mmCIF file of C-alpha atoms in Angstrom:
data_model
loop_
_atom_site.group_PDB
_atom_site.id
_atom_site.type_symbol
_atom_site.label_atom_id
_atom_site.label_comp_id
_atom_site.label_asym_id
_atom_site.label_seq_id
_atom_site.Cartn_x
_atom_site.Cartn_y
_atom_site.Cartn_z
ATOM 1 C CA MET A 1 6.810 32.243 3.194
ATOM 2 C CA GLY A 2 5.097 31.058 6.374
ATOM 3 C CA ILE A 3 4.830 27.683 7.974
ATOM 4 C CA LYS A 4 1.690 25.745 6.999
ATOM 5 C CA ILE A 5 0.549 22.940 9.304
ATOM 6 C CA ILE A 6 -2.456 20.636 9.513
ATOM 7 C CA LEU A 7 -3.466 19.391 12.903
ATOM 8 C CA ALA A 8 -5.407 16.148 12.554
ATOM 9 C CA ASP A 9 -6.797 14.953 15.878
ATOM 10 C CA ASP A 10 -10.272 13.987 17.009
ATOM 11 C CA HIS A 11 -10.002 15.918 20.245
ATOM 12 C CA SER A 12 -10.682 19.635 20.020
ATOM 13 C CA VAL A 13 -8.740 20.406 23.190
ATOM 14 C CA VAL A 14 -5.638 18.749 21.734
ATOM 15 C CA ARG A 15 -5.920 20.756 18.503
ATOM 16 C CA GLN A 16 -6.429 23.990 20.447
ATOM 17 C CA GLY A 17 -3.479 23.284 22.781
ATOM 18 C CA VAL A 18 -1.056 22.396 20.023
ATOM 19 C CA SER A 19 -2.183 25.468 18.056
ATOM 20 C CA LEU A 20 -1.482 27.768 21.034
ATOM 21 C CA ILE A 21 1.940 26.224 21.623
ATOM 22 C CA LEU A 22 2.928 26.472 17.978
ATOM 23 C CA LYS A 23 1.616 30.036 17.534
ATOM 24 C CA SER A 24 3.606 31.119 20.651
ATOM 25 C CA HIS A 25 6.833 29.802 19.104
ATOM 26 C CA PHE A 26 6.454 30.519 15.402
ATOM 27 C CA ARG A 27 5.512 34.006 14.118
ATOM 28 C CA ASP A 28 4.423 33.272 10.567
ATOM 29 C CA ILE A 29 2.329 30.150 10.947
ATOM 30 C CA GLU A 30 -1.001 29.089 9.440
ATOM 31 C CA ILE A 31 -2.779 26.069 10.960
ATOM 32 C CA LYS A 32 -5.757 24.149 9.604
ATOM 33 C CA ASN A 33 -7.582 21.701 11.844
ATOM 34 C CA ALA A 34 -9.167 18.344 11.033
ATOM 35 C CA SER A 35 -11.169 16.139 13.417
ATOM 36 C CA GLU A 36 -11.677 13.229 10.964
ATOM 37 C CA PHE A 37 -9.420 11.758 8.270
ATOM 38 C CA HIS A 38 -11.714 12.740 5.386
ATOM 39 C CA GLU A 39 -11.249 16.393 6.531
ATOM 40 C CA VAL A 40 -7.467 15.981 6.164
ATOM 41 C CA ILE A 41 -7.940 14.998 2.482
ATOM 42 C CA SER A 42 -10.347 17.875 1.956
ATOM 43 C CA ILE A 43 -7.998 20.458 3.483
ATOM 44 C CA MET A 44 -5.100 19.175 1.376
ATOM 45 C CA GLN A 45 -7.026 20.012 -1.831
ATOM 46 C CA ASP A 46 -6.204 23.719 -1.506
ATOM 47 C CA PHE A 47 -3.782 24.020 1.422
ATOM 48 C CA ASN A 48 -0.156 23.166 0.689
ATOM 49 C CA ALA A 49 0.988 22.282 4.142
ATOM 50 C CA GLN A 50 4.602 21.390 4.959
ATOM 51 C CA ILE A 51 3.768 19.390 8.076
ATOM 52 C CA ILE A 52 0.814 17.376 9.321
ATOM 53 C CA PHE A 53 0.438 16.317 12.985
ATOM 54 C CA LEU A 54 -1.571 13.113 12.418
ATOM 55 C CA ASP A 55 -3.182 11.231 15.297
ATOM 56 C CA ILE A 56 -2.951 7.473 14.817
ATOM 57 C CA ASN A 57 -6.493 7.031 16.120
ATOM 58 C CA ILE A 58 -8.494 9.451 14.088
ATOM 59 C CA SER A 59 -11.971 8.688 12.783
ATOM 60 C CA GLY A 60 -11.866 7.381 9.261
ATOM 61 C CA GLY A 61 -8.155 6.524 9.393
ATOM 62 C CA ASN A 62 -6.576 4.339 12.103
ATOM 63 C CA SER A 63 -3.913 2.552 10.063
ATOM 64 C CA THR A 64 -0.692 3.062 8.122
ATOM 65 C CA LEU A 65 -2.836 3.361 4.994
ATOM 66 C CA MET A 66 -3.483 7.015 5.963
ATOM 67 C CA ILE A 67 0.097 7.827 4.989
ATOM 68 C CA GLU A 68 -0.287 6.359 1.544
ATOM 69 C CA LYS A 69 -3.509 8.309 1.002
ATOM 70 C CA ILE A 70 -1.901 11.617 2.141
ATOM 71 C CA ARG A 71 1.080 11.063 -0.126
ATOM 72 C CA LYS A 72 -1.302 10.850 -3.139
ATOM 73 C CA TYR A 73 -2.241 14.534 -2.475
ATOM 74 C CA ASN A 74 1.131 15.852 -1.282
ATOM 75 C CA SER A 75 4.189 13.730 -1.695
ATOM 76 C CA LYS A 76 6.430 16.225 0.021
ATOM 77 C CA ILE A 77 4.489 16.785 3.197
ATOM 78 C CA SER A 78 6.239 15.768 6.443
ATOM 79 C CA ILE A 79 3.843 13.452 8.298
ATOM 80 C CA LEU A 80 4.427 13.524 12.018
ATOM 81 C CA MET A 81 2.492 10.799 13.852
ATOM 82 C CA PHE A 82 1.140 12.351 17.001
ATOM 83 C CA SER A 83 -0.218 9.905 19.459
ATOM 84 C CA ALA A 84 -0.817 8.805 23.030
ATOM 85 C CA TYR A 85 -0.124 5.270 21.899
ATOM 86 C CA GLU A 86 3.106 3.649 23.138
ATOM 87 C CA GLU A 87 6.023 4.971 21.091
ATOM 88 C CA ASP A 88 7.935 1.674 21.404
ATOM 89 C CA SER A 89 5.065 -0.196 19.790
ATOM 90 C CA TYR A 90 3.936 2.191 17.053
ATOM 91 C CA ALA A 91 6.660 4.648 16.034
ATOM 92 C CA LEU A 92 8.714 2.374 13.773
ATOM 93 C CA ARG A 93 5.608 0.817 12.194
ATOM 94 C CA TYR A 94 4.439 4.268 10.998
ATOM 95 C CA ILE A 95 7.919 5.497 10.065
ATOM 96 C CA HIS A 96 8.447 2.328 8.010
ATOM 97 C CA ALA A 97 5.099 3.131 6.248
ATOM 98 C CA GLY A 98 6.460 6.577 5.276
ATOM 99 C CA ALA A 99 5.839 8.923 8.256
ATOM 100 C CA LYS A 100 8.700 11.324 8.844
ATOM 101 C CA GLY A 101 8.506 11.134 12.623
ATOM 102 C CA PHE A 102 6.582 10.210 15.767
ATOM 103 C CA LEU A 103 5.775 12.590 18.635
ATOM 104 C CA SER A 104 4.166 11.387 21.819
ATOM 105 C CA LYS A 105 1.289 13.442 23.151
ATOM 106 C CA GLU A 106 3.225 13.328 26.379
ATOM 107 C CA ALA A 107 6.081 15.281 24.803
ATOM 108 C CA SER A 108 7.083 18.602 26.329
ATOM 109 C CA GLU A 109 6.450 21.934 24.666
ATOM 110 C CA GLU A 110 10.149 22.154 23.868
ATOM 111 C CA GLU A 111 10.189 18.753 22.179
ATOM 112 C CA MET A 112 7.130 19.749 20.080
ATOM 113 C CA VAL A 113 8.957 22.905 18.905
ATOM 114 C CA GLU A 114 12.148 20.792 18.263
ATOM 115 C CA ALA A 115 10.062 18.390 16.189
ATOM 116 C CA VAL A 116 8.626 21.174 14.002
ATOM 117 C CA ASN A 117 12.063 22.788 13.552
ATOM 118 C CA SER A 118 13.597 19.490 12.642
ATOM 119 C CA LEU A 119 10.881 18.695 10.123
ATOM 120 C CA LEU A 120 11.280 22.108 8.514
ATOM 121 C CA LYS A 121 15.078 21.776 8.303
ATOM 122 C CA THR A 122 15.629 18.140 7.513
ATOM 123 C CA GLY A 123 12.163 16.730 6.697
ATOM 124 C CA LYS A 124 12.225 14.299 9.599
ATOM 125 C CA TYR A 125 12.098 14.036 13.370
ATOM 126 C CA PHE A 126 13.032 11.191 15.618
ATOM 127 C CA SER A 127 12.995 11.322 19.398
ATOM 128 C CA SER A 128 16.019 9.956 21.166
ATOM 129 C CA ARG A 129 13.860 6.901 22.120
ATOM 130 C CA THR A 130 12.985 6.156 18.518
ATOM 131 C CA LYS A 131 16.592 6.705 17.396
ATOM 132 C CA GLU A 132 17.723 4.101 19.946
ATOM 133 C CA LYS A 133 15.111 1.635 18.718
ATOM 134 C CA MET A 134 16.163 2.201 15.121
ATOM 135 C CA LEU A 135 19.805 1.702 16.037
ATOM 136 C CA ASP A 136 18.973 -1.500 17.995
ATOM 137 C CA ARG A 137 17.100 -2.834 14.947
ATOM 138 C CA ILE A 138 20.023 -2.168 12.660
ATOM 139 C CA LEU A 139 22.617 -3.643 15.063
ATOM 140 C CA GLN A 140 20.528 -6.701 15.995
ATOM 141 C CA ASN A 141 18.819 -7.053 12.666
ATOM 142 C CA THR A 142 15.639 -8.079 14.516
ATOM 143 C CA PRO A 143 12.346 -6.392 15.363
ATOM 144 C CA MET A 144 12.466 -4.788 18.829
ATOM 145 C CA ASN A 145 8.923 -5.508 19.660
ATOM 146 C CA PRO A 146 6.752 -8.508 18.610
ATOM 147 C CA VAL A 147 3.849 -6.156 17.990
ATOM 148 C CA GLU A 148 5.783 -4.939 14.953
ATOM 149 C CA LEU A 149 5.310 -8.255 13.324
ATOM 150 C CA LEU A 150 1.496 -7.852 13.420
ATOM 151 C CA SER A 151 -0.456 -6.536 10.438
ATOM 152 C CA ASP A 152 -2.629 -3.433 10.796
ATOM 153 C CA ARG A 153 -5.729 -5.669 10.863
ATOM 154 C CA GLU A 154 -4.199 -7.910 13.580
ATOM 155 C CA ILE A 155 -3.519 -4.816 15.735
ATOM 156 C CA GLU A 156 -7.069 -3.531 15.120
ATOM 157 C CA VAL A 157 -8.520 -6.914 16.236
ATOM 158 C CA ALA A 158 -6.296 -6.941 19.323
ATOM 159 C CA GLU A 159 -7.421 -3.439 20.260
ATOM 160 C CA LEU A 160 -11.032 -4.422 19.912
ATOM 161 C CA LEU A 161 -10.450 -7.558 22.064
ATOM 162 C CA ALA A 162 -8.789 -5.345 24.666
ATOM 163 C CA LYS A 163 -11.862 -3.157 24.713
ATOM 164 C CA GLY A 164 -13.933 -6.219 25.589
ATOM 165 C CA LEU A 165 -15.467 -6.775 22.138
ATOM 166 C CA GLY A 166 -15.707 -10.302 20.880
ATOM 167 C CA ASN A 167 -16.449 -11.983 17.561
ATOM 168 C CA ILE A 168 -20.122 -12.202 18.104
#
């Protein structure tokens, strides 16, 4: 039985690059690509993937609700959030929502392979950085980052404000 992966990212070059890396390290691998969230759901109808690389900022998604929707179609899939967004600010939010890991787009090829191997063996992947944050949270019993206290909508509004958009 081969490895089945969905790559969900709105940038073609990212999907192509990740595909090349994964195919060079795993012999029996089948990869389906999605550039928008609705394509993820469509692919899942007849493709029983074990892992999904899911960009946080994908058209039609952009919130932790994507995880809930994916779980309706495949409760066993390992959702790996794959993002250029700051790991300290986003990883635990998505893991708490049900993702099985977070991989920065700045990760090395070796770390990407390690993430896939870990997801296949244990069903989860946490970078050393995220592990430290999780341990800090347990030991201090407090959120590490005030951004974690914000709702998905509050984060969306903050991102729009940062882009210079107002309420007019």
